[in-house]
Short mmCIF file of C-alpha atoms in Angstrom, two decimals:
data_model
loop_
_atom_site.label_atom_id
_atom_site.label_comp_id
_atom_site.label_asym_id
_atom_site.label_seq_id
_atom_site.Cartn_x
_atom_site.Cartn_y
_atom_site.Cartn_z
CA MET A 53 0.00 0.00 0.00
CA GLU A 54 1.14 3.54 -0.72
CA GLN A 55 1.60 5.87 2.20
CA ASP A 56 1.65 9.62 2.48
CA GLN A 57 4.64 9.88 4.76
CA GLY A 58 8.08 11.43 5.03
CA LEU A 59 11.06 10.21 3.06
CA LYS A 60 13.43 7.98 5.01
CA LYS A 61 16.96 9.05 6.06
CA THR A 62 18.88 6.19 4.48
CA MET A 63 21.80 7.84 2.64
CA GLY A 64 25.30 8.62 3.89
CA LEU A 65 28.31 10.62 2.62
CA PHE A 66 29.55 7.99 0.17
CA THR A 67 26.13 7.75 -1.48
CA ALA A 68 25.87 11.55 -1.60
CA LEU A 69 29.36 11.85 -3.15
CA SER A 70 28.59 9.10 -5.67
CA ILE A 71 25.35 10.86 -6.62
CA VAL A 72 27.22 14.12 -7.32
CA VAL A 73 29.94 12.38 -9.36
CA GLY A 74 27.42 10.00 -10.91
CA ILE A 75 25.01 12.69 -12.05
CA VAL A 76 27.70 15.02 -13.36
CA ILE A 77 29.63 12.35 -15.28
CA GLY A 78 27.06 11.40 -17.85
CA GLY A 79 27.71 11.03 -21.55
CA GLY A 80 28.53 14.69 -22.07
CA VAL A 81 32.28 14.36 -21.65
CA PHE A 82 32.26 11.75 -24.42
CA PHE A 83 29.91 13.66 -26.77
CA LYS A 84 30.35 17.41 -26.26
CA PRO A 85 33.91 17.76 -27.69
CA GLU A 86 32.28 17.60 -31.13
CA ALA A 87 30.15 20.70 -30.40
CA ILE A 88 33.07 22.47 -28.70
CA TYR A 89 35.58 22.03 -31.50
CA THR A 90 32.93 22.74 -34.12
CA ALA A 91 32.30 26.09 -32.41
CA THR A 92 36.05 26.87 -32.48
CA ASN A 93 36.30 25.76 -36.14
CA GLY A 94 38.69 22.96 -35.28
CA ALA A 95 41.02 24.96 -33.01
CA PRO A 96 41.95 23.36 -29.65
CA GLY A 97 42.98 26.33 -27.48
CA LEU A 98 39.62 27.86 -26.63
CA GLY A 99 38.13 24.39 -26.12
CA ILE A 100 40.66 23.46 -23.43
CA LEU A 101 40.31 26.92 -21.89
CA ALA A 102 36.53 26.39 -21.69
CA TRP A 103 36.96 23.12 -19.77
CA ILE A 104 39.19 24.89 -17.25
CA ILE A 105 37.03 28.01 -16.89
CA GLY A 106 33.82 25.97 -16.85
CA GLY A 107 35.30 23.88 -14.05
CA ILE A 108 36.37 26.95 -12.08
CA ILE A 109 32.91 28.54 -12.43
CA THR A 110 31.27 25.26 -11.39
CA LEU A 111 33.59 24.87 -8.39
CA CYS A 112 32.87 28.46 -7.30
CA ALA A 113 29.17 27.77 -7.76
CA GLY A 114 29.43 24.61 -5.69
CA LEU A 115 31.39 26.33 -2.91
CA THR A 116 28.71 29.05 -2.84
CA VAL A 117 25.64 26.83 -2.86
CA ALA A 118 27.15 24.52 -0.25
CA GLU A 119 26.54 27.27 2.33
CA ALA A 120 22.82 27.20 1.58
CA ALA A 121 22.75 23.40 1.34
CA ALA A 122 24.32 23.01 4.79
CA SER A 123 21.94 25.52 6.40
CA ILE A 124 18.69 24.64 4.61
CA THR A 125 18.41 20.84 4.65
CA GLU A 126 14.73 20.42 3.78
CA THR A 127 14.06 18.15 0.79
CA GLY A 128 13.70 20.14 -2.44
CA GLY A 129 17.18 21.55 -3.11
CA MET A 130 17.45 24.84 -5.02
CA MET A 131 13.72 25.47 -4.84
CA ILE A 132 13.94 25.54 -1.04
CA TYR A 133 17.03 27.78 -1.06
CA ILE A 134 15.20 30.25 -3.34
CA ARG A 135 12.21 30.22 -1.00
CA GLU A 136 14.34 31.24 1.96
CA MET A 137 16.12 33.88 -0.13
CA TRP A 138 13.42 35.35 -2.39
CA GLY A 139 10.01 34.08 -1.24
CA GLU A 140 7.33 31.58 -2.20
CA LYS A 141 6.43 32.75 -5.73
CA LEU A 142 9.98 32.66 -7.08
CA SER A 143 10.50 29.38 -5.23
CA PHE A 144 7.53 27.90 -7.06
CA LEU A 145 8.87 29.10 -10.43
CA THR A 146 12.17 27.40 -9.60
CA GLY A 147 10.41 24.14 -8.84
CA TRP A 148 8.12 24.49 -11.85
CA MET A 149 11.10 25.00 -14.17
CA GLN A 150 12.77 21.92 -12.71
CA VAL A 151 9.61 19.79 -12.92
CA VAL A 152 8.60 20.60 -16.52
CA LEU A 153 11.95 21.43 -18.11
CA TYR A 154 15.21 20.87 -16.27
CA TYR A 155 14.91 17.34 -14.85
CA PRO A 156 12.88 15.75 -17.67
CA GLY A 157 14.95 17.67 -20.24
CA THR A 158 18.20 16.33 -18.81
CA VAL A 159 16.73 12.84 -18.54
CA ALA A 160 15.78 13.11 -22.21
CA ALA A 161 19.22 14.42 -23.29
CA LEU A 162 20.96 11.55 -21.47
CA ALA A 163 18.59 8.98 -22.94
CA VAL A 164 19.22 10.36 -26.44
CA MET A 165 22.99 10.15 -25.83
CA PHE A 166 22.59 6.53 -24.72
CA SER A 167 20.48 5.66 -27.77
CA GLU A 168 22.89 7.37 -30.20
CA GLN A 169 25.83 5.40 -28.83
CA PHE A 170 23.87 2.14 -28.75
CA CYS A 171 22.61 2.60 -32.32
CA GLN A 172 26.14 3.37 -33.49
CA MET A 173 27.30 0.10 -31.95
CA ILE A 174 24.56 -1.99 -33.62
CA GLY A 175 24.64 -0.01 -36.88
CA ASP A 176 20.95 0.89 -36.96
CA ASN A 177 19.93 4.52 -36.37
CA SER A 178 16.23 3.86 -36.97
CA LEU A 179 15.79 2.70 -33.37
CA ARG A 180 17.11 5.85 -31.68
CA ALA A 181 13.80 7.18 -30.37
CA VAL A 182 12.57 3.75 -29.28
CA ILE A 183 15.76 2.94 -27.37
CA ALA A 184 15.80 6.36 -25.68
CA VAL A 185 12.24 5.89 -24.39
CA MET A 186 12.93 2.29 -23.37
CA MET A 187 15.98 3.34 -21.38
CA ILE A 188 13.93 5.92 -19.45
CA ALA A 189 11.33 3.21 -18.72
CA ILE A 190 13.96 0.76 -17.41
CA VAL A 191 15.61 3.30 -15.10
CA THR A 192 12.18 4.42 -13.88
CA ILE A 193 11.30 0.87 -12.85
CA LEU A 194 14.59 0.56 -10.95
CA ASN A 195 13.86 3.72 -8.98
CA LEU A 196 10.29 2.64 -8.24
CA LEU A 197 11.47 -0.54 -6.53
CA ASP A 198 13.15 0.99 -3.50
CA ALA A 199 14.87 4.29 -2.60
CA LYS A 200 17.91 2.43 -1.22
CA PHE A 201 18.07 0.26 -4.34
CA GLY A 202 18.12 3.35 -6.55
CA SER A 203 21.00 4.83 -4.54
CA LEU A 204 22.84 1.45 -4.68
CA VAL A 205 22.51 1.43 -8.48
CA GLN A 206 23.91 4.97 -8.47
CA SER A 207 26.95 4.01 -6.38
CA ILE A 208 27.76 0.97 -8.57
CA SER A 209 27.25 2.79 -11.87
CA THR A 210 29.43 5.68 -10.68
CA ALA A 211 32.30 3.31 -9.95
CA CYS A 212 31.83 1.66 -13.36
CA LYS A 213 31.61 4.86 -15.38
CA VAL A 214 34.85 6.31 -13.99
CA VAL A 215 36.78 3.29 -15.32
CA PRO A 216 36.60 4.13 -19.08
CA ILE A 217 37.53 7.74 -18.32
CA VAL A 218 40.64 6.66 -16.40
CA ILE A 219 41.54 4.13 -19.13
CA LEU A 220 41.26 6.78 -21.85
CA ILE A 221 43.34 9.22 -19.80
CA VAL A 222 46.14 6.75 -19.00
CA PHE A 223 46.42 5.02 -22.38
CA GLY A 224 45.70 8.20 -24.33
CA LEU A 225 48.68 9.91 -22.73
CA ILE A 226 50.88 6.79 -23.07
CA LYS A 227 50.00 5.71 -26.61
CA GLY A 228 49.11 9.06 -28.16
CA THR A 229 51.70 10.82 -30.26
CA GLY A 230 51.52 14.08 -28.32
CA THR A 231 52.31 15.98 -31.52
CA ASN A 232 48.91 17.63 -31.94
CA PRO A 233 48.50 21.27 -30.86
CA ILE A 234 46.70 21.68 -27.52
CA LEU A 235 46.74 25.36 -26.58
CA SER A 236 47.09 26.99 -29.99
CA PRO A 237 45.57 28.22 -32.11
CA MET A 238 42.86 29.57 -29.81
CA LEU A 239 40.36 29.95 -32.68
CA GLY A 240 39.98 28.83 -36.27
CA ASN A 241 39.52 31.22 -39.17
CA GLY A 242 36.39 33.35 -39.30
CA VAL A 243 35.28 32.70 -35.71
CA SER A 244 34.32 35.46 -33.27
CA PHE A 245 35.90 34.98 -29.82
CA GLY A 246 32.84 36.26 -27.92
CA VAL A 247 30.35 34.06 -29.77
CA ALA A 248 32.56 30.96 -29.75
CA PHE A 249 33.49 31.34 -26.09
CA GLY A 250 29.84 31.55 -25.09
CA GLN A 251 29.01 28.43 -27.10
CA VAL A 252 31.87 26.34 -25.73
CA LEU A 253 31.27 27.54 -22.18
CA ILE A 254 27.59 26.60 -22.20
CA ALA A 255 28.61 23.21 -23.65
CA THR A 256 31.08 22.56 -20.83
CA LEU A 257 28.64 23.83 -18.19
CA PHE A 258 26.14 21.24 -19.41
CA VAL A 259 28.75 18.55 -18.94
CA TYR A 260 29.61 19.88 -15.46
CA ASP A 261 25.96 20.30 -14.49
CA GLY A 262 24.08 18.21 -11.94
CA TRP A 263 26.04 18.87 -8.73
CA ILE A 264 23.29 21.02 -7.16
CA ASN A 265 20.74 18.22 -7.39
CA ILE A 266 22.14 16.50 -4.33
CA GLY A 267 20.19 19.10 -2.33
CA SER A 268 16.97 17.54 -3.61
CA ILE A 269 17.56 14.51 -1.39
CA ALA A 270 18.72 16.43 1.71
CA GLY A 271 15.79 15.05 3.69
CA GLU A 272 17.03 11.50 3.02
CA LEU A 273 20.63 12.11 4.15
CA LYS A 274 21.60 10.97 7.65
CA ASN A 275 23.74 14.06 8.33
CA PRO A 276 22.97 16.69 5.66
CA GLY A 277 24.62 19.63 7.45
CA LYS A 278 28.04 17.99 7.21
CA ASP A 279 27.67 15.66 4.25
CA LEU A 280 26.15 18.03 1.68
CA PRO A 281 29.08 20.48 1.48
CA LYS A 282 31.59 17.61 1.41
CA ALA A 283 29.68 15.84 -1.35
CA ILE A 284 29.29 18.98 -3.50
CA ILE A 285 32.85 20.27 -3.17
CA GLY A 286 34.51 16.84 -3.28
CA GLY A 287 32.39 15.66 -6.21
CA ILE A 288 33.03 18.75 -8.34
CA SER A 289 36.78 18.62 -7.64
CA ILE A 290 36.97 14.97 -8.73
CA VAL A 291 34.96 15.61 -11.89
CA MET A 292 36.94 18.73 -12.86
CA ALA A 293 40.25 16.86 -12.60
CA LEU A 294 38.90 13.97 -14.71
CA TYR A 295 37.39 16.23 -17.37
CA ILE A 296 40.49 18.32 -17.94
CA ALA A 297 42.69 15.22 -18.01
CA ILE A 298 40.53 13.28 -20.49
CA ASN A 299 40.27 16.24 -22.87
CA LEU A 300 44.03 16.60 -22.84
CA ALA A 301 44.25 12.88 -23.59
CA TYR A 302 41.83 13.25 -26.53
CA LEU A 303 44.09 15.91 -28.05
CA TRP A 304 47.16 13.82 -27.27
CA VAL A 305 45.74 11.18 -29.64
CA LEU A 306 43.79 13.16 -32.28
CA PRO A 307 43.75 16.81 -33.40
CA ALA A 308 40.78 19.01 -32.56
CA ASN A 309 39.65 19.30 -36.19
CA GLU A 310 39.13 15.50 -36.32
CA LEU A 311 37.27 15.46 -32.98
CA ALA A 312 34.89 18.04 -34.46
CA LYS A 313 33.83 15.66 -37.24
CA VAL A 314 32.38 12.76 -35.18
CA SER A 315 29.36 12.59 -32.86
CA VAL A 316 31.21 10.47 -30.25
CA PRO A 317 34.86 11.65 -30.18
CA ALA A 318 35.71 9.33 -27.28
CA ALA A 319 34.85 6.26 -29.35
CA LEU A 320 37.10 7.48 -32.19
CA VAL A 321 39.95 8.03 -29.72
CA ALA A 322 39.42 4.54 -28.28
CA ASP A 323 39.51 3.00 -31.75
CA LYS A 324 42.78 4.82 -32.43
CA ILE A 325 44.34 3.57 -29.18
CA PHE A 326 42.98 0.02 -28.87
CA GLY A 327 41.59 -0.91 -32.27
CA SER A 328 37.96 -1.81 -32.98
CA MET A 329 37.59 -4.29 -30.09
CA GLY A 330 38.93 -1.82 -27.55
CA GLY A 331 36.70 0.86 -29.01
CA GLU A 332 33.66 -1.37 -28.44
CA ILE A 333 34.61 -1.90 -24.80
CA ILE A 334 34.97 1.84 -24.23
CA SER A 335 31.63 2.34 -25.97
CA ILE A 336 30.04 0.05 -23.39
CA GLY A 337 31.62 2.24 -20.71
CA ILE A 338 30.02 5.29 -22.34
CA LEU A 339 26.63 3.56 -22.17
CA ILE A 340 27.16 2.88 -18.46
CA ALA A 341 28.07 6.53 -17.90
CA ALA A 342 24.88 7.76 -19.57
CA PHE A 343 22.84 5.15 -17.70
CA GLY A 344 24.30 6.16 -14.32
CA SER A 345 23.70 9.84 -14.90
CA LEU A 346 20.15 9.17 -16.10
CA ASN A 347 19.54 7.15 -12.94
CA GLY A 348 20.87 10.04 -10.84
CA TYR A 349 18.43 12.52 -12.36
CA LEU A 350 15.49 10.15 -11.95
CA LEU A 351 16.61 9.60 -8.34
CA THR A 352 16.80 13.30 -7.43
CA GLY A 353 14.37 15.08 -9.79
CA PRO A 354 11.12 13.54 -8.52
CA ARG A 355 11.99 14.76 -5.01
CA VAL A 356 11.31 18.30 -6.27
CA VAL A 357 7.89 17.16 -7.53
CA PHE A 358 7.34 15.58 -4.10
CA ALA A 359 8.33 18.75 -2.24
CA LEU A 360 5.98 20.93 -4.37
CA SER A 361 3.15 18.43 -3.97
CA LYS A 362 3.48 18.37 -0.19
CA LYS A 363 2.70 22.10 -0.29
CA GLY A 364 -0.26 21.49 -2.59
CA TYR A 365 1.32 23.66 -5.31
CA LEU A 366 0.95 21.25 -8.24
CA PRO A 367 -2.19 19.94 -9.93
CA PHE A 368 -2.89 16.42 -8.64
CA SER A 369 -0.66 17.07 -5.61
CA LYS A 370 -2.48 14.46 -3.51
CA SER A 371 -1.41 11.76 -5.94
CA LEU A 372 2.08 13.14 -6.65
CA LYS A 373 3.09 13.16 -2.95
CA LYS A 374 2.42 9.46 -2.48
CA ILE A 375 5.28 7.27 -1.20
CA ASN A 376 5.38 3.55 -1.94
CA GLN A 377 6.54 0.85 0.48
CA GLY A 378 10.09 1.13 -0.82
CA GLY A 379 10.24 4.79 0.25
CA SER A 380 10.10 6.23 -3.29
CA PRO A 381 7.76 9.03 -4.46
CA ILE A 382 6.18 6.73 -7.03
CA ASN A 383 3.92 9.07 -9.00
CA ALA A 384 6.49 11.89 -8.97
CA ILE A 385 9.01 9.53 -10.57
CA ILE A 386 6.48 8.48 -13.21
CA LEU A 387 5.63 12.11 -14.03
CA THR A 388 9.30 13.04 -14.52
CA ALA A 389 9.86 9.96 -16.67
CA VAL A 390 6.81 10.57 -18.89
CA ILE A 391 7.76 14.20 -19.62
CA GLY A 392 11.36 13.10 -20.24
CA ALA A 393 10.20 10.38 -22.65
CA ILE A 394 8.18 12.95 -24.63
CA TYR A 395 11.27 15.17 -24.96
CA ALA A 396 13.49 12.18 -25.80
CA ALA A 397 11.22 11.18 -28.67
CA THR A 398 12.40 14.32 -30.53
CA GLY A 399 16.00 13.02 -30.58
CA GLU A 400 17.37 16.59 -30.34
CA PHE A 401 20.26 16.27 -27.87
CA ASN A 402 21.94 19.66 -28.33
CA LEU A 403 18.66 21.61 -28.47
CA ILE A 404 17.34 19.98 -25.29
CA SER A 405 20.62 20.37 -23.39
CA ASN A 406 21.07 24.03 -24.36
CA LEU A 407 17.46 24.83 -23.46
CA GLU A 408 17.60 23.39 -19.96
CA ILE A 409 21.12 24.61 -19.13
CA PHE A 410 20.29 28.21 -20.03
CA THR A 411 17.09 28.19 -17.99
CA VAL A 412 18.56 26.56 -14.90
CA TRP A 413 21.43 29.06 -14.83
CA ILE A 414 18.93 31.90 -14.34
CA PHE A 415 18.04 30.31 -11.01
CA TYR A 416 21.64 29.40 -10.19
CA VAL A 417 22.55 33.09 -10.42
CA LEU A 418 19.61 34.01 -8.18
CA THR A 419 20.84 31.43 -5.66
CA PHE A 420 24.38 32.83 -5.70
CA ILE A 421 23.08 36.37 -5.17
CA GLY A 422 20.82 35.03 -2.43
CA ILE A 423 23.85 33.99 -0.38
CA PHE A 424 24.73 37.69 -0.06
CA LYS A 425 21.11 38.50 0.78
CA LEU A 426 20.92 35.92 3.57
CA ARG A 427 24.22 37.10 5.05
CA PHE A 428 22.64 40.58 5.29
CA THR A 429 19.04 39.78 6.28
CA ARG A 430 19.69 36.72 8.49
CA PRO A 431 23.13 37.18 10.00
CA ASN A 432 22.34 34.85 12.93
CA MET A 433 21.20 31.96 10.74
CA GLU A 434 22.94 28.71 11.67
CA ARG A 435 25.64 28.04 9.09
CA PRO A 436 27.50 24.73 9.58
CA TYR A 437 29.55 25.71 6.54
CA LYS A 438 30.43 29.17 5.23
CA VAL A 439 31.60 29.63 1.65
CA LEU A 440 35.37 29.80 1.39
CA GLY A 441 36.77 33.02 -0.07
CA TYR A 442 33.60 35.04 0.53
CA PRO A 443 32.76 37.39 -1.21
CA VAL A 444 35.17 36.68 -4.10
CA ILE A 445 34.09 33.08 -4.79
CA PRO A 446 30.34 33.89 -5.01
CA ALA A 447 31.15 36.92 -7.19
CA ILE A 448 33.03 34.69 -9.67
CA ALA A 449 30.05 32.31 -9.81
CA ILE A 450 27.66 35.23 -10.42
CA ALA A 451 29.85 36.78 -13.13
CA GLY A 452 30.22 33.45 -14.94
CA GLY A 453 26.49 32.83 -14.84
CA ILE A 454 25.57 36.30 -16.09
CA PHE A 455 28.02 35.95 -19.00
CA VAL A 456 26.40 32.65 -20.04
CA LEU A 457 22.90 34.15 -19.92
CA ILE A 458 23.77 37.34 -21.81
CA ASN A 459 25.76 35.43 -24.43
CA GLN A 460 22.95 32.95 -25.06
CA LEU A 461 20.31 35.67 -25.29
CA PHE A 462 22.10 38.30 -27.34
CA MET A 463 25.43 37.14 -28.80
CA ALA A 464 25.26 33.52 -29.97
CA GLY A 465 22.89 33.89 -32.93
CA LEU A 466 19.17 33.63 -33.61
CA ASN A 467 18.80 29.93 -32.76
CA SER A 468 20.41 30.39 -29.36
CA SER A 469 18.23 33.43 -28.66
CA LEU A 470 15.09 31.49 -29.56
CA ILE A 471 16.13 28.60 -27.31
CA ALA A 472 16.73 31.02 -24.43
CA ILE A 473 13.40 32.78 -24.95
CA GLY A 474 11.66 29.39 -25.13
CA GLY A 475 13.11 28.43 -21.75
CA ILE A 476 11.95 31.70 -20.21
CA LEU A 477 8.43 31.32 -21.62
CA ILE A 478 8.09 27.72 -20.37
CA THR A 479 9.17 28.90 -16.92
CA LEU A 480 6.73 31.82 -16.90
CA LEU A 481 3.86 29.43 -17.65
CA GLY A 482 4.23 28.51 -13.99
CA LEU A 483 2.80 31.88 -12.90
CA PRO A 484 -0.86 31.13 -13.84
CA VAL A 485 -0.47 27.63 -12.38
CA HIS A 486 0.79 29.13 -9.10
CA ARG A 487 -2.03 31.68 -9.04
CA TYR A 488 -4.65 28.97 -9.63
CA MET A 489 -3.26 26.57 -7.01
CA VAL A 490 -2.91 29.29 -4.35
CA LYS A 491 -6.49 30.40 -5.01
CA LYS A 492 -7.68 26.79 -4.84
CA GLU A 493 -5.91 26.22 -1.49
CA LYS A 494 -7.37 29.47 -0.13
CA ILE A 495 -10.93 28.43 -1.04
CA LYS A 496 -10.32 24.97 0.42
CA ASN A 497 -9.12 26.47 3.72
CA GLU A 498 -12.06 28.86 3.85
CA HIS A 499 -14.47 25.95 3.46
CA LYS A 500 -12.70 24.13 6.27
CA ASN A 501 -13.03 27.12 8.55
CA VAL A 502 -16.75 27.49 7.76
CA SER A 503 -17.46 23.85 8.43
#
């Protein structure tokens, strides 16, 4: 029988750390070099710079948000931080954006990556949409079984997905020629620095994204005040080191202009190092990476649906806040999976990823600014962790986020502008929903008082 009860505190530091690393390391590090080196017109320098700067911005962002995560440990993550910083309406818009766009959009992008790699292995691209939807269905079933089982899958898949990255780093640096340019030229002919830098930065930020979602399961952590900051900072540091190293290894084996020509550069590098059989093994590792990251988003995302439903802020909240015997928010998971499957059926990986990463960074920036606001308005708030390097570190995170938003809206071309505007419009659709649900709750409470 389903129960309307609280989520159980079953997760420790290792699980939290594996969720951060597991969510962040998806398929992006194996796929996105194509988009990056296409944007630079085959030049390596700006691409490598983007991995470093993207990592620094993400680390500054993680250091900043860790202060809020340690102090505000209620399930819901960024939506709850925004509530404490900016109020209920903006908090709802944060949650709405995550429910209808960010989590299902990322689930869809990861499923499409999985299907593209799988279809490349079997030599049949006609099954891409079917496989993407099937993968979402399989991971959904795993997360419906039991909350602890879902976190166990995450821990195992994280360990497995790091293996192909380490193999590519080690053997790429050993067996690669090392004769390809790495830091120069910065740009190819006919490319604008401002436009290209914005494009490659948003690509790397997609690959680094996911770290903040650990806050969505704060209510299920045994010691969130201590474990959340450690998981966020430790996880980002591990991922940043791996990402920079593997991209150097790619260039150690193949030049940037060749990486720009293939949809899965990592597989091409593996073929070059190990031959076709070794390339197939690495391709399996890429599938595991996408699977693990997809599992992480379906583990954390529905907790935002659950948190909104407990407040009665979503249509069908009574159903969406149900918990099954395994401790999982069953209908919230199904909702996230269904929306994700609809997006995945389009097969548009880059469009989906750019749409959700632009939109979520609007709320990231608001969260970073909110750290300053809380320091001023609530100086006596309990803070088990305070951001290192305050106020410089939060300022770097804010500046990086604002650059990404302005570049996507105004500098990166018409398609990017339309994607950005689309994300804003989808988010703003939450306003009439919020108005309707608040009015409905008010009428319901008035009837209770009368009776």
